[in-house]
CSV table of C-alpha atoms and ligand atoms in Angstrom, one decimal:
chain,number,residue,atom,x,y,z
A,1,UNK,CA,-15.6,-19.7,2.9
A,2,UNK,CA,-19.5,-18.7,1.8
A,3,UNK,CA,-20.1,-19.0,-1.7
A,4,UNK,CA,-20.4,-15.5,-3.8
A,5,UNK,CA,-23.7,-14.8,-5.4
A,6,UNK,CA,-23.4,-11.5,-7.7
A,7,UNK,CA,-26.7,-10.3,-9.2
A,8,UNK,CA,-26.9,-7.5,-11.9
A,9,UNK,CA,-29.1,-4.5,-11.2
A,10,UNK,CA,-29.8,-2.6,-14.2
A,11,UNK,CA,-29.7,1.4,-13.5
A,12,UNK,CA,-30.8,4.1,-16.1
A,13,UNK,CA,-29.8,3.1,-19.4
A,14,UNK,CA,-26.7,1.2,-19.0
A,15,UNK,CA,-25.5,1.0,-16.1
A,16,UNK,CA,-25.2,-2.1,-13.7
A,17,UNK,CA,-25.2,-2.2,-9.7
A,18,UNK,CA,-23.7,-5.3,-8.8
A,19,UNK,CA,-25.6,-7.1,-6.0
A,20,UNK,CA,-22.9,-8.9,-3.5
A,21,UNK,CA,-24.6,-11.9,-1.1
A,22,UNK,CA,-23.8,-14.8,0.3
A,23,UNK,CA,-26.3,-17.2,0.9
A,24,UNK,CA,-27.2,-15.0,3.9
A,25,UNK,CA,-30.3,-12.3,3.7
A,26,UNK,CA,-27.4,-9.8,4.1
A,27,UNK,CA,-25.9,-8.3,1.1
A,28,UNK,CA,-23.9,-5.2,-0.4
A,29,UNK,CA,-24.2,-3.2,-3.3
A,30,UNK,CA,-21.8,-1.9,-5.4
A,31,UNK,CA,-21.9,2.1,-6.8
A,32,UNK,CA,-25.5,2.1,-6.4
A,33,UNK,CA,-26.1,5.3,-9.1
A,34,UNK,CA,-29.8,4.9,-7.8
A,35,UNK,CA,-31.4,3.7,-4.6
A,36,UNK,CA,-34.8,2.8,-6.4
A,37,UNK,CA,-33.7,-0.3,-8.3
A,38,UNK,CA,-31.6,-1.8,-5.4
A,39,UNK,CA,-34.9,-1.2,-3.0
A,40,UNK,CA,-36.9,-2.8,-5.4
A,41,UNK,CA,-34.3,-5.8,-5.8
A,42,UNK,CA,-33.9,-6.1,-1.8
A,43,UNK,CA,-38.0,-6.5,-1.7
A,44,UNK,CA,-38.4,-9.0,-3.8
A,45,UNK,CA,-35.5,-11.3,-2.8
A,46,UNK,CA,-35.9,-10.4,1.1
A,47,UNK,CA,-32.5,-9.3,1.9
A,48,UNK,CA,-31.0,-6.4,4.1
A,49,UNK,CA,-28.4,-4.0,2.9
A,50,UNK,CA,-25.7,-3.9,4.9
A,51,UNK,CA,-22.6,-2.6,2.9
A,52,UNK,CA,-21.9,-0.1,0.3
A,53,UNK,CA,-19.1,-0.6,-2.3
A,54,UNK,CA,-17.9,2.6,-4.3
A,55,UNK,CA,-14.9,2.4,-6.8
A,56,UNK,CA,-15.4,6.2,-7.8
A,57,UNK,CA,-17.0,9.5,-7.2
A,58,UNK,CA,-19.0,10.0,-10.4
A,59,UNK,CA,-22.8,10.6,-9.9
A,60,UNK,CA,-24.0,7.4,-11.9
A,61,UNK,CA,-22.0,5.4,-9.2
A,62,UNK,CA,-23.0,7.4,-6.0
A,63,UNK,CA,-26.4,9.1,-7.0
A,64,UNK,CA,-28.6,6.5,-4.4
A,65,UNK,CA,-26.0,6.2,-1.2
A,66,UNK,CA,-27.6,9.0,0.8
A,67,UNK,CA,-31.3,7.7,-0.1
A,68,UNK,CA,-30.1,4.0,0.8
A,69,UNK,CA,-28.1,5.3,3.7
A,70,UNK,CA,-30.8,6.9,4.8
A,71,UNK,CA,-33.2,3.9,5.1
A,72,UNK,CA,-30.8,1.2,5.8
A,73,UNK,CA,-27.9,0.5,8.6
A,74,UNK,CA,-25.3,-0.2,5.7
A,75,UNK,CA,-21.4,0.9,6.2
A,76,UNK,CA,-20.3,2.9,3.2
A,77,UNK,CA,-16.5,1.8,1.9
A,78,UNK,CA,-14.8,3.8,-0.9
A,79,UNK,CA,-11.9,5.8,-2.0
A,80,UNK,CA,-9.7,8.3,-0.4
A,81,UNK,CA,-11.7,11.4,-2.3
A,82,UNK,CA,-13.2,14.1,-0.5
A,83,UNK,CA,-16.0,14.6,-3.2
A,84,UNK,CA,-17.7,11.2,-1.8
A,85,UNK,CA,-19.4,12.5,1.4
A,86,UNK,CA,-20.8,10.1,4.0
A,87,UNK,CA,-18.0,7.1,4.0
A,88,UNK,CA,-17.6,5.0,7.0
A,89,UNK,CA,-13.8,4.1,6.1
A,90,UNK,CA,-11.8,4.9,3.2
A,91,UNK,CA,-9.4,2.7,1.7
A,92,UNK,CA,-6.1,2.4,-0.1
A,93,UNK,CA,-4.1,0.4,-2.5
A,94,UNK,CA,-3.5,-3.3,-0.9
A,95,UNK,CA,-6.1,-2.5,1.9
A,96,UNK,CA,-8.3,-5.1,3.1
A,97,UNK,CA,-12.5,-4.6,3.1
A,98,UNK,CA,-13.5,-7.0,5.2
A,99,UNK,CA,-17.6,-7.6,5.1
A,100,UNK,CA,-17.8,-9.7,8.3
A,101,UNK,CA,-21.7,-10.0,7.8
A,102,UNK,CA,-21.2,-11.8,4.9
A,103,UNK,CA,-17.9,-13.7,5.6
A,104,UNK,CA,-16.4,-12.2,2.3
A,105,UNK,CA,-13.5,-9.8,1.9
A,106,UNK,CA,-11.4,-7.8,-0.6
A,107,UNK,CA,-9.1,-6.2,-1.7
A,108,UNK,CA,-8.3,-3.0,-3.1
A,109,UNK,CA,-6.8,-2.3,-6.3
A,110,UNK,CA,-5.9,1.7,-6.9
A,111,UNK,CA,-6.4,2.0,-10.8
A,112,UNK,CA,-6.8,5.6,-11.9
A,113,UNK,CA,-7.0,7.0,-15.2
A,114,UNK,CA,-10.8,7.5,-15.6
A,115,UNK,CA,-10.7,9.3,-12.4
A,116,UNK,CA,-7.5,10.0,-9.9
A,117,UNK,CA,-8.9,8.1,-7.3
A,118,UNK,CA,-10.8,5.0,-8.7
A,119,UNK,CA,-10.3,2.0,-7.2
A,120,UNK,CA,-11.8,-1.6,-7.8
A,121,UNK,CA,-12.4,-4.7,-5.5
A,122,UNK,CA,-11.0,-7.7,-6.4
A,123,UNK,CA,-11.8,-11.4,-4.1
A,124,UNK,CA,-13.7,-14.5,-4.1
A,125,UNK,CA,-12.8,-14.8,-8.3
A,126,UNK,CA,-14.6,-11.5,-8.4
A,127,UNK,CA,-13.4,-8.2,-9.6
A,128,UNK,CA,-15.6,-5.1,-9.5
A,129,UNK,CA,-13.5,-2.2,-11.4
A,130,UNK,CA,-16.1,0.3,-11.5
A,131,UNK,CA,-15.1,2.2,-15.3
A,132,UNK,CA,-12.0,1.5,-15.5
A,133,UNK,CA,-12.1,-1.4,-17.0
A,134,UNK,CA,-15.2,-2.6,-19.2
A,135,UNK,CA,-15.8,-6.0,-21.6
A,136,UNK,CA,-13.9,-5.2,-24.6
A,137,UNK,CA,-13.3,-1.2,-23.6
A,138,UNK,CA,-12.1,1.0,-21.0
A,139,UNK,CA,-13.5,4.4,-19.4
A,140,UNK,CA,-12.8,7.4,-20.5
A,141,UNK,CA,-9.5,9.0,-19.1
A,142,UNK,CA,-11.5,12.2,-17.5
A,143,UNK,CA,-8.8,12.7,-15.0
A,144,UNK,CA,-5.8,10.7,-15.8
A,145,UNK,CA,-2.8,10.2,-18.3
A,146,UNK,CA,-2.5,7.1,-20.6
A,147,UNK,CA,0.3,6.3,-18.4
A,148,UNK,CA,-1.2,5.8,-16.0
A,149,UNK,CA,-4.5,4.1,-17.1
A,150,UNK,CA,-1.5,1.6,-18.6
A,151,UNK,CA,-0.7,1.0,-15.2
A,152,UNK,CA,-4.0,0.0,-14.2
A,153,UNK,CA,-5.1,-2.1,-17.4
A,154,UNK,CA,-1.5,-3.9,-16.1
A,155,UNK,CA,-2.5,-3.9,-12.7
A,156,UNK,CA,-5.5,-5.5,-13.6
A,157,UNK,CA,-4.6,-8.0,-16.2
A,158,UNK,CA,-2.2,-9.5,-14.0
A,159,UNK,CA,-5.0,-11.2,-12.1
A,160,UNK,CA,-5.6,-14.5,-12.6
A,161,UNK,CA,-7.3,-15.5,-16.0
A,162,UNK,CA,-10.4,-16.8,-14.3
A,163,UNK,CA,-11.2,-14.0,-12.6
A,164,UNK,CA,-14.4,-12.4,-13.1
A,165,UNK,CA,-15.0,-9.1,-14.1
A,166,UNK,CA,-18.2,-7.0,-13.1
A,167,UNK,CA,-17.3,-3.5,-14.7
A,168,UNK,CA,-20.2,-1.1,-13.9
A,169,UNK,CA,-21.8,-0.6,-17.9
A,170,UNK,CA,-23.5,-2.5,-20.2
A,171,UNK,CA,-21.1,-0.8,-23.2
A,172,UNK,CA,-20.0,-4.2,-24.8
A,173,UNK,CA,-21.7,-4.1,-27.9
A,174,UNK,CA,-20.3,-1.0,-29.2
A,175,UNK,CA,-17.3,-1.6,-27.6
A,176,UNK,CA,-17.4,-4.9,-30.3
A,177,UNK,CA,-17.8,-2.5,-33.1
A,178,UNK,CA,-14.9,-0.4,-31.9
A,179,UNK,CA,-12.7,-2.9,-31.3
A,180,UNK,CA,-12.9,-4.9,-34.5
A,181,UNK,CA,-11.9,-1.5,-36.1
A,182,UNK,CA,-8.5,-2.1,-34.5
A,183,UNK,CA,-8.5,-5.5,-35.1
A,184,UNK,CA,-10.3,-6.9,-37.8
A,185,UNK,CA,-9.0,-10.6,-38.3
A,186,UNK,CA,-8.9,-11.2,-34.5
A,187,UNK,CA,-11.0,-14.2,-34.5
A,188,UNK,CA,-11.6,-14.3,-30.8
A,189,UNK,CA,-12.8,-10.9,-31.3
A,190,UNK,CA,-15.3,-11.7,-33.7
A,191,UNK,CA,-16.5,-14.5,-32.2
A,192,UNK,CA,-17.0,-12.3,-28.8
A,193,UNK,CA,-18.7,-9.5,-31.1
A,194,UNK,CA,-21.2,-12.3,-32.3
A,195,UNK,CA,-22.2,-13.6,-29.2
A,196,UNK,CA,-23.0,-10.0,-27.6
A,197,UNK,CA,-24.8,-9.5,-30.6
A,198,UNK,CA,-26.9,-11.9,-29.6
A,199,UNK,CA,-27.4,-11.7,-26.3
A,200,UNK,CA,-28.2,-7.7,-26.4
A,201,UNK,CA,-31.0,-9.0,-29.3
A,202,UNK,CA,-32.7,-10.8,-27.1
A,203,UNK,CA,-32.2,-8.2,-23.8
A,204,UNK,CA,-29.4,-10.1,-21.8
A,205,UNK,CA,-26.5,-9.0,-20.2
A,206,UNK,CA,-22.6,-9.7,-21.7
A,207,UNK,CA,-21.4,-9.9,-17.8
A,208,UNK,CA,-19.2,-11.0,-16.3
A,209,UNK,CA,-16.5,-11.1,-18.6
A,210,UNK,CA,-13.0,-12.7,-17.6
A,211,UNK,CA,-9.5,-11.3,-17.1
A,212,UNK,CA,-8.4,-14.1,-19.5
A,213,UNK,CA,-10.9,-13.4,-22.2
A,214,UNK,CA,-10.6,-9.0,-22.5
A,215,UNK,CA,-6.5,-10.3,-22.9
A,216,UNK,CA,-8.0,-11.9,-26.0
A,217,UNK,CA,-10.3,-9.4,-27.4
A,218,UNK,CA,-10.2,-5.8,-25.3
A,219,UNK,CA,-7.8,-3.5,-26.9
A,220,UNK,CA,-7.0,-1.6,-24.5
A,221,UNK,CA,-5.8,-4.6,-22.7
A,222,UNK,CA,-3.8,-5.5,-25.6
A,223,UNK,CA,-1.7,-2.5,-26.3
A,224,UNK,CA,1.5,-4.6,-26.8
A,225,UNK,CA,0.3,-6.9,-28.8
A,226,UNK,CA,1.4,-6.7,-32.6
A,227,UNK,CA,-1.6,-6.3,-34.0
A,228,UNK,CA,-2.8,-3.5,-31.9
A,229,UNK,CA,0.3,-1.8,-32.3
A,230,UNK,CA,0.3,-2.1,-36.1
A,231,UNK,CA,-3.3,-0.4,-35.9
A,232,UNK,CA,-1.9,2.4,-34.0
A,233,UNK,CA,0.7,3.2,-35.6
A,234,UNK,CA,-1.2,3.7,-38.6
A,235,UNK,CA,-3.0,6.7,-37.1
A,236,UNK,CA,0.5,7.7,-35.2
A,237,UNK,CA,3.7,6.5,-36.6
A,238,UNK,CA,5.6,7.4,-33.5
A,239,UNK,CA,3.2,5.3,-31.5
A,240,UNK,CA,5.5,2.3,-29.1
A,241,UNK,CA,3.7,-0.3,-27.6
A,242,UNK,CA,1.8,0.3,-24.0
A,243,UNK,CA,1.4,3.8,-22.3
A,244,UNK,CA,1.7,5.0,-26.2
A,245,UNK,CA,-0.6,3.0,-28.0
A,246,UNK,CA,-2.9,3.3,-25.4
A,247,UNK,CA,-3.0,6.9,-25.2
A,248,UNK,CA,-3.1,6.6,-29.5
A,249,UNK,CA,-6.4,4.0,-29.2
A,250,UNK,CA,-8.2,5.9,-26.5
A,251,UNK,CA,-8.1,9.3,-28.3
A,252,UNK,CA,-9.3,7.3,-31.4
A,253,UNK,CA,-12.3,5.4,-29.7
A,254,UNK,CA,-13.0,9.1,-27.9
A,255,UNK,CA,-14.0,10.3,-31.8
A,256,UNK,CA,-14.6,7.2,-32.8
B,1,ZN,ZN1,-17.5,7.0,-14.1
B,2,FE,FE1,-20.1,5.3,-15.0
């Protein structure tokens, strides 16, 4: 098996396209929100675009595909969602992406919540979750119930701890301040919100996270745990852990 390279992209203000190569000068791109970054990142590092990853239809994901379609012979894998026009192949929950020009393949995860038909791409140690998922937060639930975001967050937390987790925004930082609202004496927490600090200071980028470390510190991955319950509860006596405190911590970080 090739090894993975992933390279950050940074798009408008916050956004990252992950960069997907293996050693090769072929590579793939995932949610490329804007084709001029990538072109200027396949220029200077001499590679050829040959696949396009989407997890889900919103613009900031999908805003460069027809430029880069246009000017490159790249397949185009995403959701089952007629709003994406222009896929080569849409896939499905437990479906396998194979990128033969790379000798790397995936596979898909169906996690909705922030829209009904996001999915992410997990393989190689490497998940790409789009918004569903992000260090120390989650996306917004635009088109789904807490339920099933839940489901997802579960989905997704049951991959091993190592794995690594490109979500698609640079949104950890105020995710820190957020989350250390819900749980103030969580000391992983607080060391995670002092190292972002730092690294946004000085213009660096908080990704990849792990699966094992947002169980430690995102709480929307934690929505079980004591703590996070107690902290819902206080905004929602009623609230029970999971699906419930979920839904409770979402609407608070939504007006938070
Ligand atoms: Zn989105
Ligand atoms: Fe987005």
């Amino acid at each position: 098996m090739p090894e993975i390279t992933v390279t950050a992209i940074p798009a408008f203000t916050d956004n990252y396209i992950w960069l997907v190569s293996s050693g090769g000068k072929q590579c793939a791109v995932v949610d490329p929100g804007d084709a001029a970054p990538v072109e200027a990142m396949l220029r200077r590092h001499g590679l050829e675009l040959s696949y396009i990853l989407l997890t889900h239809h919103h613009p900031d994901h999908t805003g460069g595909v027809a430029t880069l379609a246009a000017a490159h012979d790249a397949k185009i894998y995403g959701p089952h969602d007629p709003r994406i026009a222009g896929q080569d192949q849409s896939f499905a929950e437990g479906e396998t992406v194979r990128l033969p020009l790379l000798e790397l393949e995936f596979s898909v995860l169906e996690v909705p919540g922030h829209t009904s038909s996001h999915i992410a791409f997990f393989g190689h140690g490497c998940l790409f979750c789009g918004d569903t998922l992000f260090s120390v937060g989650c996306g917004r639930l635009f088109e789904g119930t807490p339920e099933q975001m839940q489901a997802s967050m579960d989905k997704l937390a049951s991959l091993p701890a190592d794995t690594q987790v490109f979500c698609a925004h640079e949104y950890t930082l105020s995710n820190c301040d957020f989350a250390l609202t819900v749980e103030p004496d969580n000391k992983r927490l607080i060391r995670r919100a002092s190292e972002v600090e730092a690294a946004r200071a000085t213009g660096r980028i908080t990704l990849p996270s792990t699966i094992g470390e947002e169980l430690e510190v995102n709480p929307f991955f934690r929505s079980r745990q004591p703590s996070v319950v107690a902290a819902a509860q206080r905004r929602q006596p009623d609230a029970e852990p999971g699906a419930s405190v979920f839904g409770v911590i979402r609407a608070w970080k939504d007006s938070f």
